Short mmCIF file of C-alpha atoms and ligand atoms in Angstrom, two decimals:
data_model
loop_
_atom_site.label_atom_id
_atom_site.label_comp_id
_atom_site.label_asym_id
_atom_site.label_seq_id
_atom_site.Cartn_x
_atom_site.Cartn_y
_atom_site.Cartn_z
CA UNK A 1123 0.00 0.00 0.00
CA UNK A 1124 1.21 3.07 -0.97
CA UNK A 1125 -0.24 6.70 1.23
CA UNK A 1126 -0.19 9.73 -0.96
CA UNK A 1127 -1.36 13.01 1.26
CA UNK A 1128 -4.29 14.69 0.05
CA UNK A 1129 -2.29 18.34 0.50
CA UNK A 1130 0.33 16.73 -2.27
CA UNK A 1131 -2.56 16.45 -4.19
CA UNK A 1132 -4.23 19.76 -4.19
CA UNK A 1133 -1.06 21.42 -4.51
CA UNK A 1134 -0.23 19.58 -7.71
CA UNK A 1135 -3.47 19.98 -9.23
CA UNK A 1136 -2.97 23.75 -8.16
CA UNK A 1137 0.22 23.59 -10.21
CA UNK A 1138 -1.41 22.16 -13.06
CA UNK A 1139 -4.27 24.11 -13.25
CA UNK A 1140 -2.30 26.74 -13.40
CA UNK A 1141 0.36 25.83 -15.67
CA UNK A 1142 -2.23 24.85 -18.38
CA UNK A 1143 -4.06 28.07 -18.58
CA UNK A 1144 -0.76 30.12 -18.82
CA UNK A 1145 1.28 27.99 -21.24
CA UNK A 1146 0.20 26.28 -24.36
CA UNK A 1147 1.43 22.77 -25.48
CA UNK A 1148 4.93 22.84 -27.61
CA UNK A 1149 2.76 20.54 -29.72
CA UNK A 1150 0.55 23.42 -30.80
CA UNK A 1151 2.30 26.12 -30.54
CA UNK A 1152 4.61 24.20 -33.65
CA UNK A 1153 2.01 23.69 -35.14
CA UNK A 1154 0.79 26.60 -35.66
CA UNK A 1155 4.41 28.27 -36.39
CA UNK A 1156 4.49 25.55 -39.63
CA UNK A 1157 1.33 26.84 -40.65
CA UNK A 1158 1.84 30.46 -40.33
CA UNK A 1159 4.39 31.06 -43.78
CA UNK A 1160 1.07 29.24 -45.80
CA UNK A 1161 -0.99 31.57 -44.88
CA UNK A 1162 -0.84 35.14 -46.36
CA UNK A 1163 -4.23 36.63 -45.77
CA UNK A 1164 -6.37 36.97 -42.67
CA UNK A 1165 -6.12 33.38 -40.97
CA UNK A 1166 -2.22 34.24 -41.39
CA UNK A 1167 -2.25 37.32 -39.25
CA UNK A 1168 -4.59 35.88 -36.75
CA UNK A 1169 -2.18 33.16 -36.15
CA UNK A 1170 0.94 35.40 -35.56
CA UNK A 1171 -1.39 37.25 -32.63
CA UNK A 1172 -1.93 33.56 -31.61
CA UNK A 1173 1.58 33.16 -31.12
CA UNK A 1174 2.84 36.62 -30.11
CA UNK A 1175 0.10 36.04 -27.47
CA UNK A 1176 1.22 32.51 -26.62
CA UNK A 1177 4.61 34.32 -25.78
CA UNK A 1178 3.10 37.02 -23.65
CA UNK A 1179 1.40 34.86 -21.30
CA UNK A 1180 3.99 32.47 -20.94
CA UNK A 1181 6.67 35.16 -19.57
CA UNK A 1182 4.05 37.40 -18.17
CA UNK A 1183 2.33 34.23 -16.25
CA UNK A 1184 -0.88 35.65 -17.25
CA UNK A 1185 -3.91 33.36 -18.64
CA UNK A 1186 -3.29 32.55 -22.81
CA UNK A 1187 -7.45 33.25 -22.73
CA UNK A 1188 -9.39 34.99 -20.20
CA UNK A 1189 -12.10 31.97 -20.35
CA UNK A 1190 -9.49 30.05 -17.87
CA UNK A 1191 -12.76 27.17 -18.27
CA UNK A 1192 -14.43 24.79 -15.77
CA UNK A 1193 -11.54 22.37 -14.55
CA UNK A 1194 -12.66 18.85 -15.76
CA UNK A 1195 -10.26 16.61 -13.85
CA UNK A 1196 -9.09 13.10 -15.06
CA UNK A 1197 -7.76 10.80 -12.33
CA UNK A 1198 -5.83 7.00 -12.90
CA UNK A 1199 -5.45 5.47 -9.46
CA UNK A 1200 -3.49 2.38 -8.64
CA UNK A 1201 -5.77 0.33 -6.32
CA UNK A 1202 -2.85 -0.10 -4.31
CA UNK A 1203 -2.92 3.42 -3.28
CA UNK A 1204 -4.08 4.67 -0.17
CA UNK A 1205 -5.23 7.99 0.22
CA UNK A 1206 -4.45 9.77 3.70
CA UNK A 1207 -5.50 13.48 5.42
CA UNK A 1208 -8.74 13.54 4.14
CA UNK A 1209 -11.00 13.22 1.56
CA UNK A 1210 -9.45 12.96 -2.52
CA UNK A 1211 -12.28 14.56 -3.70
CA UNK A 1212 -11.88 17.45 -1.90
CA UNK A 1213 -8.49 17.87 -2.29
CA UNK A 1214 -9.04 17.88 -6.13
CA UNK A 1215 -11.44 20.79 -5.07
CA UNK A 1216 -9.09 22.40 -2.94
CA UNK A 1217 -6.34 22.25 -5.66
CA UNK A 1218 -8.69 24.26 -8.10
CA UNK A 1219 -9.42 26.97 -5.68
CA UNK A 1220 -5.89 27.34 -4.66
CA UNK A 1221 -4.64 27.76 -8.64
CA UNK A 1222 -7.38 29.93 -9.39
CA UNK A 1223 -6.80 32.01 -6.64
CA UNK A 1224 -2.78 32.18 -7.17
CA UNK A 1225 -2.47 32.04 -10.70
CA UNK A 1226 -5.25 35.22 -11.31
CA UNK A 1227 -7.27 33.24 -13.57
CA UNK A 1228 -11.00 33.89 -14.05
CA UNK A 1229 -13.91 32.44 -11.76
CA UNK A 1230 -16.52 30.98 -14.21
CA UNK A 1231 -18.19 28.37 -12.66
CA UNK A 1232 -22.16 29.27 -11.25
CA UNK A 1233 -23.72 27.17 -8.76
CA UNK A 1234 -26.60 25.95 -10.26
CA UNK A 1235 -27.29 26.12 -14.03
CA UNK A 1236 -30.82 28.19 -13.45
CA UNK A 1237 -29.93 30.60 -10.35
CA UNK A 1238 -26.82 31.12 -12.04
CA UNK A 1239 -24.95 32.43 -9.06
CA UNK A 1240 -20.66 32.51 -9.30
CA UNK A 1241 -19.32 30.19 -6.94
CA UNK A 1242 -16.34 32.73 -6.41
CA UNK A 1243 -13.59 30.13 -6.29
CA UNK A 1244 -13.98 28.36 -9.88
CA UNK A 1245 -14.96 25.24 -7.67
CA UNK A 1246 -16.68 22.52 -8.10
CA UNK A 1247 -14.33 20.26 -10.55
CA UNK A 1248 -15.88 17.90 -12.62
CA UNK A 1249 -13.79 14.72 -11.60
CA UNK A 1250 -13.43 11.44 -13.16
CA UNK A 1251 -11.56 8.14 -11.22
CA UNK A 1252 -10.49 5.39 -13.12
CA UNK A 1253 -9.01 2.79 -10.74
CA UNK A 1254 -6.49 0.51 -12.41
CA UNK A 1255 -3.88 -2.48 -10.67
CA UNK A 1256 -0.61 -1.01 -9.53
CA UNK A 1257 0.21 2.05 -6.69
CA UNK A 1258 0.49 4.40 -9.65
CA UNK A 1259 -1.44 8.14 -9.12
CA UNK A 1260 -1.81 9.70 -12.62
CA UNK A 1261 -3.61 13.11 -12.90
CA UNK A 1262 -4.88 15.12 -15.45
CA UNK A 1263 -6.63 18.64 -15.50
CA UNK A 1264 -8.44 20.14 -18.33
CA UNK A 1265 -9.60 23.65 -17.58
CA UNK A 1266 -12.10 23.26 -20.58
CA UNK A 1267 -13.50 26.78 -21.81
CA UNK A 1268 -17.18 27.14 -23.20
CA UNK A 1269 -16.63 28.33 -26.61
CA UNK A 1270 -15.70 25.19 -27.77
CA UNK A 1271 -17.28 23.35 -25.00
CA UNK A 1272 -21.29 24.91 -26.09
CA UNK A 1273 -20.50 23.99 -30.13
CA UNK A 1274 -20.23 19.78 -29.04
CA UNK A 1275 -22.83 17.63 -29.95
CA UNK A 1276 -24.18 14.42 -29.16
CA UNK A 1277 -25.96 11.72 -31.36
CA UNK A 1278 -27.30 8.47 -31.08
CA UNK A 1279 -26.73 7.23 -34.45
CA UNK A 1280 -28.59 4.34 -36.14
CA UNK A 1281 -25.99 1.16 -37.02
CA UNK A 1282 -26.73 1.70 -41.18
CA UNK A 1283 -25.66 5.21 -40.72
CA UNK A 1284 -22.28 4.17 -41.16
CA UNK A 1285 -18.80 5.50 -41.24
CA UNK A 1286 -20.32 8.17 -43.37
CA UNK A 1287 -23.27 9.09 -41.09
CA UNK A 1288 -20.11 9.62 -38.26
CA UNK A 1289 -18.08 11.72 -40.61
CA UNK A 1290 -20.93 13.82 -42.12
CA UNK A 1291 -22.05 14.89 -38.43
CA UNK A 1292 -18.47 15.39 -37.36
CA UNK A 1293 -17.91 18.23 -40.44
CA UNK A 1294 -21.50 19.37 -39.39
CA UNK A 1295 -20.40 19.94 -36.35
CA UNK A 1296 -17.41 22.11 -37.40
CA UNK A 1297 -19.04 23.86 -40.00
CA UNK A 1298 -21.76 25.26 -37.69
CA UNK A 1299 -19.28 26.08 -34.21
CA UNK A 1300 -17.52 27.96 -37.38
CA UNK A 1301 -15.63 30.51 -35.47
CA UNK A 1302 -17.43 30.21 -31.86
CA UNK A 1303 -15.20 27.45 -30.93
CA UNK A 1304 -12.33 29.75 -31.39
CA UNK A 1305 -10.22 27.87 -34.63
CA UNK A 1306 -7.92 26.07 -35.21
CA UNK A 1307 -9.44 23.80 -33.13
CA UNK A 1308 -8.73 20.27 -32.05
CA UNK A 1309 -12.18 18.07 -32.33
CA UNK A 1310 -12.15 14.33 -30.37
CA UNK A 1311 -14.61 12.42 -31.28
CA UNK A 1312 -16.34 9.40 -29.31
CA UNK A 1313 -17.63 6.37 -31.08
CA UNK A 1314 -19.59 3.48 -29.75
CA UNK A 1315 -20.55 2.39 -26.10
CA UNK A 1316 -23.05 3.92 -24.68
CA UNK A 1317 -24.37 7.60 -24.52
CA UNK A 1318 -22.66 9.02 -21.74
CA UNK A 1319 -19.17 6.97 -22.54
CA UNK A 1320 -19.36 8.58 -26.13
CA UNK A 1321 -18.94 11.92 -24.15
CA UNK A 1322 -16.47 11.21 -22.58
CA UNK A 1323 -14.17 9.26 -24.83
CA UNK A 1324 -14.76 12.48 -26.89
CA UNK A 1325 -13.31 14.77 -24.19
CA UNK A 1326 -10.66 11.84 -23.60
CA UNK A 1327 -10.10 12.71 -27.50
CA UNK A 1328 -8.67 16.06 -26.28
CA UNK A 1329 -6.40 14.96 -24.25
CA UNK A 1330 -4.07 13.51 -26.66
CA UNK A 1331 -0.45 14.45 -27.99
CA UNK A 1332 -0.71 16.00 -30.80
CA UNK A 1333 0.28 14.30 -33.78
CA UNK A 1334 -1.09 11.21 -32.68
CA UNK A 1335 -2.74 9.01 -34.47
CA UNK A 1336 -5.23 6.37 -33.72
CA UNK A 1337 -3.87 3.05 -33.14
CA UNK A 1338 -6.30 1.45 -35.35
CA UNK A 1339 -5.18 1.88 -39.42
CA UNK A 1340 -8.59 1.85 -39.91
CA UNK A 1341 -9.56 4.60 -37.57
CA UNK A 1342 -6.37 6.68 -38.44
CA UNK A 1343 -7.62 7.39 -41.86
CA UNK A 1344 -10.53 8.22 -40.90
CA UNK A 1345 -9.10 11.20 -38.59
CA UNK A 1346 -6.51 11.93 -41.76
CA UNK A 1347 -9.51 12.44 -43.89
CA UNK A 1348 -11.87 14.22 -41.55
CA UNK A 1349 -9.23 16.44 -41.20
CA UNK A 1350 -8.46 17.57 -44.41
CA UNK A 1351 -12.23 17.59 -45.43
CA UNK A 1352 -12.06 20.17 -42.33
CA UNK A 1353 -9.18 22.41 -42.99
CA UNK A 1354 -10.76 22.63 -46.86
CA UNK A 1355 -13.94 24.46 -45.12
CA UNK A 1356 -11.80 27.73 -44.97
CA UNK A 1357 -13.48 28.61 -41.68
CA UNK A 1358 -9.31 29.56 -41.18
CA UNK A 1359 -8.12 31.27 -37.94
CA UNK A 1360 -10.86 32.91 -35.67
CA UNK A 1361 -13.25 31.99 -38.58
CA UNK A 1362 -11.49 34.95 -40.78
CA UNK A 1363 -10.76 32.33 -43.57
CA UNK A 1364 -7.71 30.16 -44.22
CA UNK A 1365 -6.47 26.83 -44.33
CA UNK A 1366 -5.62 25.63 -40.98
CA UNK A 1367 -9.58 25.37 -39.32
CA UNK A 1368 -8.48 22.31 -37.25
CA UNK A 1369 -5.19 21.26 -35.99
CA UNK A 1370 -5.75 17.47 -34.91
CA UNK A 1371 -9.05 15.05 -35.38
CA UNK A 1372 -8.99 12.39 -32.49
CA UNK A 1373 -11.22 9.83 -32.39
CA UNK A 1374 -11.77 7.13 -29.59
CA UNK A 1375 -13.70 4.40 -29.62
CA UNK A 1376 -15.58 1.74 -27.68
CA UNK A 1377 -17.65 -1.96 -28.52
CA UNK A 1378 -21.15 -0.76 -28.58
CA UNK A 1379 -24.51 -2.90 -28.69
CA UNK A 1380 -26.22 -4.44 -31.62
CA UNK A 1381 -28.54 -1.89 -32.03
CA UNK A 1382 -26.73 1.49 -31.51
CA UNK A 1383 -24.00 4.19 -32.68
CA UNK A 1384 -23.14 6.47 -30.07
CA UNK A 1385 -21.31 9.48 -31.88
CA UNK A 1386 -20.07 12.21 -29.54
CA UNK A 1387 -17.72 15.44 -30.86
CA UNK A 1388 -16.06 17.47 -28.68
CA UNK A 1389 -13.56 20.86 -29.31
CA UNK A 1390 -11.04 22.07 -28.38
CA UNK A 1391 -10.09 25.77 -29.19
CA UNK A 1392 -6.52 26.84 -30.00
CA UNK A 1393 -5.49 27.11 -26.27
CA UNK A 1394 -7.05 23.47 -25.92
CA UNK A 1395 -5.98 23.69 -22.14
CA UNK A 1396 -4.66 20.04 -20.49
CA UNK A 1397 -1.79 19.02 -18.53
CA UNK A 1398 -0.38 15.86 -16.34
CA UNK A 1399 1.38 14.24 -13.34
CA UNK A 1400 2.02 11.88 -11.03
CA UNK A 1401 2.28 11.55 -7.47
CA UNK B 1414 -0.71 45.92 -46.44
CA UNK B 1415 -2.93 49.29 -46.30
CA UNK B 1416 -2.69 51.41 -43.19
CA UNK B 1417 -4.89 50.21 -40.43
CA UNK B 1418 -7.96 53.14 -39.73
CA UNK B 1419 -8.02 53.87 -36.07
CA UNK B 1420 -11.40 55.12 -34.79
CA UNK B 1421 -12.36 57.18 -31.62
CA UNK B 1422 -15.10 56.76 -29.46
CA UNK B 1423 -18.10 58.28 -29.13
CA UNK B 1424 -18.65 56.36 -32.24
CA UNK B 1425 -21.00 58.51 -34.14
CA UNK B 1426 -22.87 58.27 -37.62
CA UNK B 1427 -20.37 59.36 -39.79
CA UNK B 1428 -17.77 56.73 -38.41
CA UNK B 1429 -20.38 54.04 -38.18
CA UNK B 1430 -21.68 54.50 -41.40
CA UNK B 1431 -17.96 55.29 -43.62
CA UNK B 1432 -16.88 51.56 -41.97
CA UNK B 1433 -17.18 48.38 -44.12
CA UNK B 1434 -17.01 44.83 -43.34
CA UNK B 1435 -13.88 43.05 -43.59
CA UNK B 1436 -12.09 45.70 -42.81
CA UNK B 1437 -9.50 46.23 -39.79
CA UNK B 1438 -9.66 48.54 -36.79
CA UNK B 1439 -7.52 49.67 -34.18
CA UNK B 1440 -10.20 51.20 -31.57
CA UNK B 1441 -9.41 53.68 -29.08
CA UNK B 1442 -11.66 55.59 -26.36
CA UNK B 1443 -14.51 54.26 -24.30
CA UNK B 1444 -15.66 50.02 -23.85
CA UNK B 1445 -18.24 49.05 -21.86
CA UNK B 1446 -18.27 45.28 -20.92
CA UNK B 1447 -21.41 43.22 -20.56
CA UNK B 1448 -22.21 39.58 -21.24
CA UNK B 1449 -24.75 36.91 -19.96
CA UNK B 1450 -26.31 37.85 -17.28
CA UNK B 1451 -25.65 41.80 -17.26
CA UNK B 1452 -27.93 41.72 -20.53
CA UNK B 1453 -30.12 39.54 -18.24
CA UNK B 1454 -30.25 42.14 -15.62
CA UNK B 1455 -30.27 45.50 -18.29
CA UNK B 1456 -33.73 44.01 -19.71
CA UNK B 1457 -35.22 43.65 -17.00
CA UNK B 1458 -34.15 47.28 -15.77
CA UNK B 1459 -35.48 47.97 -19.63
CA UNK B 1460 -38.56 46.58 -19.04
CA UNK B 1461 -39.17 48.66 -15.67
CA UNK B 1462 -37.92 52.04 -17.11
CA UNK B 1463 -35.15 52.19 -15.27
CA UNK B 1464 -32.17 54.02 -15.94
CA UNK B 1465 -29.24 52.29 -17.77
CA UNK B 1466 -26.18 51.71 -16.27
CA UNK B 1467 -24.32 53.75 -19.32
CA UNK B 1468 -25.21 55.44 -21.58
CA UNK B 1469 -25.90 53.79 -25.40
CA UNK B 1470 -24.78 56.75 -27.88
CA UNK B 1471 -21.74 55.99 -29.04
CA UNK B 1472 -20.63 53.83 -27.13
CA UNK B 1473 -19.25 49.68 -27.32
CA UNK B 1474 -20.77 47.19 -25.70
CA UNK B 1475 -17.96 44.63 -25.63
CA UNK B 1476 -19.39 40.84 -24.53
CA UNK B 1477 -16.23 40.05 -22.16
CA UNK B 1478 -15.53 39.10 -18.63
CA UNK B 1479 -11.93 39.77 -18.15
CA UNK B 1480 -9.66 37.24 -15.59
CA UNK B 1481 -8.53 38.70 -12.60
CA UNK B 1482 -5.53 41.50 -12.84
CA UNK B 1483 -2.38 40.22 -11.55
CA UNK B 1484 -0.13 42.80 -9.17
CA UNK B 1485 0.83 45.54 -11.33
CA UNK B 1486 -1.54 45.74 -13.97
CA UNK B 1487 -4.75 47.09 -14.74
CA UNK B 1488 -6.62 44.23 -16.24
CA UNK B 1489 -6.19 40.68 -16.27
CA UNK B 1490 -6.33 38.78 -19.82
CA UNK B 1491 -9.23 40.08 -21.52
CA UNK B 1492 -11.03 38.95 -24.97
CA UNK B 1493 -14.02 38.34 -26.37
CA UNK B 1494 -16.73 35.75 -25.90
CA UNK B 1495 -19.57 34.08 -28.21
CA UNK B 1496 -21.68 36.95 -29.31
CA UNK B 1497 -24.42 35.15 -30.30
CA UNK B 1498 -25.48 33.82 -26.55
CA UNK B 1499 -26.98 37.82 -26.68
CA UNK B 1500 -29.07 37.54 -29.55
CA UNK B 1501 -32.04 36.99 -27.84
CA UNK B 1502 -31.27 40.53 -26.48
CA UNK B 1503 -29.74 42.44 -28.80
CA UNK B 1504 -32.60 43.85 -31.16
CA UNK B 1505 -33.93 45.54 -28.13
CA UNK B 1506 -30.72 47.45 -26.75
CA UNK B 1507 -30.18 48.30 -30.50
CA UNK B 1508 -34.08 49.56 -30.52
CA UNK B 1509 -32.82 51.50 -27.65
CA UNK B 1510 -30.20 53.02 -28.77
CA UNK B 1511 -27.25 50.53 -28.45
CA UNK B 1512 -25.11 50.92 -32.20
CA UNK B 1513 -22.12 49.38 -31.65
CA UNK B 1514 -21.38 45.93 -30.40
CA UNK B 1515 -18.39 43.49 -30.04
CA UNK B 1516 -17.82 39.97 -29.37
CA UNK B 1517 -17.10 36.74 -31.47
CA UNK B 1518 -19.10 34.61 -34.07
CA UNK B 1519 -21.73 34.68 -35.83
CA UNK B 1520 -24.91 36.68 -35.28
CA UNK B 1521 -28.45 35.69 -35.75
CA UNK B 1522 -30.67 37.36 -38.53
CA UNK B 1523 -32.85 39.58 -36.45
CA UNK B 1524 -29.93 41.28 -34.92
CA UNK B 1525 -28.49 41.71 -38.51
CA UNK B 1526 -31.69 42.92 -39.44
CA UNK B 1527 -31.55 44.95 -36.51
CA UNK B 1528 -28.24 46.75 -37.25
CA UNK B 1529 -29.49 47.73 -41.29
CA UNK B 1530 -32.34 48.95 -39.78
CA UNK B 1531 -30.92 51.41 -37.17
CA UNK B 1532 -27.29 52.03 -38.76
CA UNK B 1533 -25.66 50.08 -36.51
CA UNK B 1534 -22.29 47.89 -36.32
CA UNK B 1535 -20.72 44.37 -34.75
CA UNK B 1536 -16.96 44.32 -34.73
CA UNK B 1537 -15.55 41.05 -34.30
CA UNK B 1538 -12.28 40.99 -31.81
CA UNK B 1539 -10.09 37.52 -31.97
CA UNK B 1540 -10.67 34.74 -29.37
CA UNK B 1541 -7.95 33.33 -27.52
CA UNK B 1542 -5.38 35.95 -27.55
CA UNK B 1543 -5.71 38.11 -24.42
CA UNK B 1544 -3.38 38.68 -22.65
CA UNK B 1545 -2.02 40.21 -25.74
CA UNK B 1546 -5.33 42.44 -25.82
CA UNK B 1547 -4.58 43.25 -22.38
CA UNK B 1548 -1.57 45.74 -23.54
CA UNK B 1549 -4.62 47.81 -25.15
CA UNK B 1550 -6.51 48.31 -22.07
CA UNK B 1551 -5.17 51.83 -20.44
CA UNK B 1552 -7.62 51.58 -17.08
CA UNK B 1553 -10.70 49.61 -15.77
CA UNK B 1554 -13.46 50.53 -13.84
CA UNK B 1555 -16.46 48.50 -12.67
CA UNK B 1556 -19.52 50.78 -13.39
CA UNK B 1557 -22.78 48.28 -12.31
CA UNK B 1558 -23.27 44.56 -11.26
CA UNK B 1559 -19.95 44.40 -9.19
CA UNK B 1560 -21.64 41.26 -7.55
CA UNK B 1561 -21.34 39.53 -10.69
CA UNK B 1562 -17.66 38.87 -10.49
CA UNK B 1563 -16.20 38.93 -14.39
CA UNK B 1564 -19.67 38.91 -15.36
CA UNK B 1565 -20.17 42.75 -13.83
CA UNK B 1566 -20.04 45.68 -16.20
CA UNK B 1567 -16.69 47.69 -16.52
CA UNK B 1568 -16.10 50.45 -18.77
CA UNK B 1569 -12.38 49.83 -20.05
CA UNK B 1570 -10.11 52.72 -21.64
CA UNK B 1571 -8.45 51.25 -24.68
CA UNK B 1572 -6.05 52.17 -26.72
CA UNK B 1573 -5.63 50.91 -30.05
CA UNK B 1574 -7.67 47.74 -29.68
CA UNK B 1575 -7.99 45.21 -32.77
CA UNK B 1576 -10.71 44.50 -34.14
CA UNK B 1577 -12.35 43.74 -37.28
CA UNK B 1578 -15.62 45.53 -38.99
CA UNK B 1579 -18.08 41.83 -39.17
CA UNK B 1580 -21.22 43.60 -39.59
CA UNK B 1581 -21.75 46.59 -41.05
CA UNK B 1582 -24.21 49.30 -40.98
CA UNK B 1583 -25.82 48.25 -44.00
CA UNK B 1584 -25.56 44.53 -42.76
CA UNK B 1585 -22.99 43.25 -44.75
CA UNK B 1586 -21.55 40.16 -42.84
CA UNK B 1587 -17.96 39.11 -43.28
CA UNK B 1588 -18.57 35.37 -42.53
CA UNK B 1589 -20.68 35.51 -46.16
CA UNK B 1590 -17.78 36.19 -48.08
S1 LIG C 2225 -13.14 28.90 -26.86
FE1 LIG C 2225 -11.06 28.82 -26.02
S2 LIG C 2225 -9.92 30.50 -26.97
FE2 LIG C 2225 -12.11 30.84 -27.32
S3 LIG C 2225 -12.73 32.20 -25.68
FE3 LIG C 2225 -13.17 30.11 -24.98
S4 LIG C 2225 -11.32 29.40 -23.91
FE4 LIG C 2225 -10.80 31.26 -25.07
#
């Protein structure tokens, strides 16, 4: 059995929340540098303030957006952990408040989605445990923002709607977020098990390197192609026009039953906020 | 690449009106902030004949809630957020008075409809990079709503602030083109 302290806990999720609000991935941010020199119209210039504003917040320590999102919270525990102090939960919780406190970044979470009253602290997290064999602790924190978050979409697809019922809802998608969910974005898609897990394979989607392929051949392609059938939109940088609309297409998927196609797709905007440890 | 027009607020007619879409701005002068729920509470004050919190002519509204400003600095990173989650309210400011608006996205027909009809405009400013907009806001002041954390309304000083002409006065949309 291996302890881990909650207060190691909240003060690396602190860390992290932090860290991925101020300073983008090296995956994007290289991405978007190889794209710049193809672009010589609008999308162009939008993606030099992209990365002249990258640079700013990273040596000023100031957020890369001011939507520093609702902190979605992925953790892997080792069921040979043993968590001591207090509860893990709350310690996530504690972690969020703490980074959003120290790190200046905005407050945007409301209590309750009617009364709409700010919960002053950016808390609650939305937290998800996955318990797996070992005494591993693996955490990740998303601080997801809305303008992407509010153009996803969710459909329970019929089985004969095929791979090209999945990919003509995926460009759908796109095409109608157009520049809400702040382009180039990053889309993850969820196919297959049930409703909810199509969500949140999709968000999973997010999370990975750029770059990255799917495992599957099969799948791969279909993210190569999605993604070109994407960028030819010209939605472009902050919807301005251009060729890079979409940096990455993820897609995860799942067995599903006889009778059903879960289809979930998620963005990500250009700051497409995640980072990792381990305790 | 042509000279980038700087305007000065108050905005009036003759700027409003000699502005086309597609074109760049660098906007300095007076900003008012107000998203989700301070259009929530300005209709209902509408709707009661009260007084608004600023005044329309000339002025931006600019749908934003900034992030907190660090030690040092006026404003925390600042930018702009969907415009079209104030559609539902925008044909009635603009009914009121309310000409110039700016955010990101797309806007819905009736508040096109709503700027041809009263010469109005909707400049679109670029998501995702604020702390670089932060270097154009000079001061900050919250003016009504303070309860409403980021959400309150703030009338910014800005100097040279980018934006780009999306709807125009006679309701031509850039996102057509
Ligand atoms: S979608 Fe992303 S870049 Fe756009 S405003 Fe929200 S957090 Fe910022």
């Amino acid at each position: 059995m291996r302890e881990i302290f909650v207060s190691d806990i909240a003060a690396k999720v602190a860390e992290l929340c932090v860290r991925a609000c101020v300073e983008v991935s090296p995956e994007i941010r290289r991405l978007m540098q190889a794209a710049r020199p193809l672009d010589a119209g609008l999308g162009g210039q939008v993606l030099e303030k992209m990365l002249l504003n990258q640079e700013i917040a990273k040596s000023e320590r100031m957020p890369i957006c001011q939507d520093t999102g609702m902190v979605v919270v992925f953790v892997r525990i080792g069921q040979d952990v043993r968590i001591v102090g207090g509860s893990l939960d709350e310690a996530i919780t504690d972690g969020v408040r703490m980074g959003y406190d120290k790190g200046f970044l905005r407050k945007s979470v409301v209590e309750d989605p009617i009364r709409r009253v700010n919960t002053g602290d950016n808390a609650p997290a939305i937290i998800h445990y996955e318990i797996v064999p070992g005494d591993g602790f693996h955490i990740t924190v998303s601080p997801k923002g809305f303008g992407s978050e509010n153009m996803s979409r969710l459909v329970m697809l019929v089985p004969a709607d095929g791979i090209e019922g999945i990919k003509n809802f995926v460009l759908e998608t796109v095409i109608k977020a157009h520049s809400n969910a702040c382009p180039p974005i990053i889309v993850g898609v969820g196919i297959g098990g049930s409703f909810e897990l199509s969500a949140i394979m999709a968000k999973k989607a997010l999370l990975r390197k750029l770059g990255e392929a799917h495992p599957d051949p099969f799948w791969a392609e279909v993210e190569a192609e999605l993604l070109v059938k994407i960028n030819e939109t010209n939605i472009g940088p902050a919807g301005l026009g251009g060729r890079l609309t979409a940096m990455a297409v993820h897609i995860n998927t799942y067995a599903t039953h006889i009778a059903g196609l879960p289809l979930a797709v998620n963005l990500g905007c250009h700051v497409n906020r995640h980072e990792e440890g381990e305790l | 690449m042509n000279e980038i027009r700087e305007i000065t607020t108050p905005l009036t007619d003759e700027i409003i009106q000699s502005l086309s879409c597609g074109e760049m701005v660098y906007i300095t002068g007076k900003v008012y902030t107000a998203r989700d729920l301070a259009h929530g509470r300005i209709m209902v004050m509408l709707d009661a004949g009260e007084a608004m919190p600023f005044e329309f002519t000339g002025n931006i509204v600019f749908y934003a809630g900034p992030s907190p400003a660090p030690p040092g600095k006026c404003c925390g990173s600042i930018g702009p957020t969907t415009a079209g989650r104030m559609d539902l309210h925008s044909p009635t400011l603009i009914a009121h008075g309310l000409k110039a608006m700016m955010g990101k996205g797309l806007r819905a027909d009736p508040v096109r409809a709503a700027i041809r009809a009263h010469g109005g405009i909707y400049f679109a400013a670029i998501g995702g990079v604020a702390a670089l907009m932060s270097k154009s806001i000079k001061s900050v002041e919250i003016v009504a709503f303070e309860d409403l954390g980021t959400e309150a309304v703030r009338l910014l000083e800005v100097e040279k602030f980018p934006a780009i002409v999306a709807i125009d006065s006679r309701g031509c949309c850039i996102y057509d083109r």
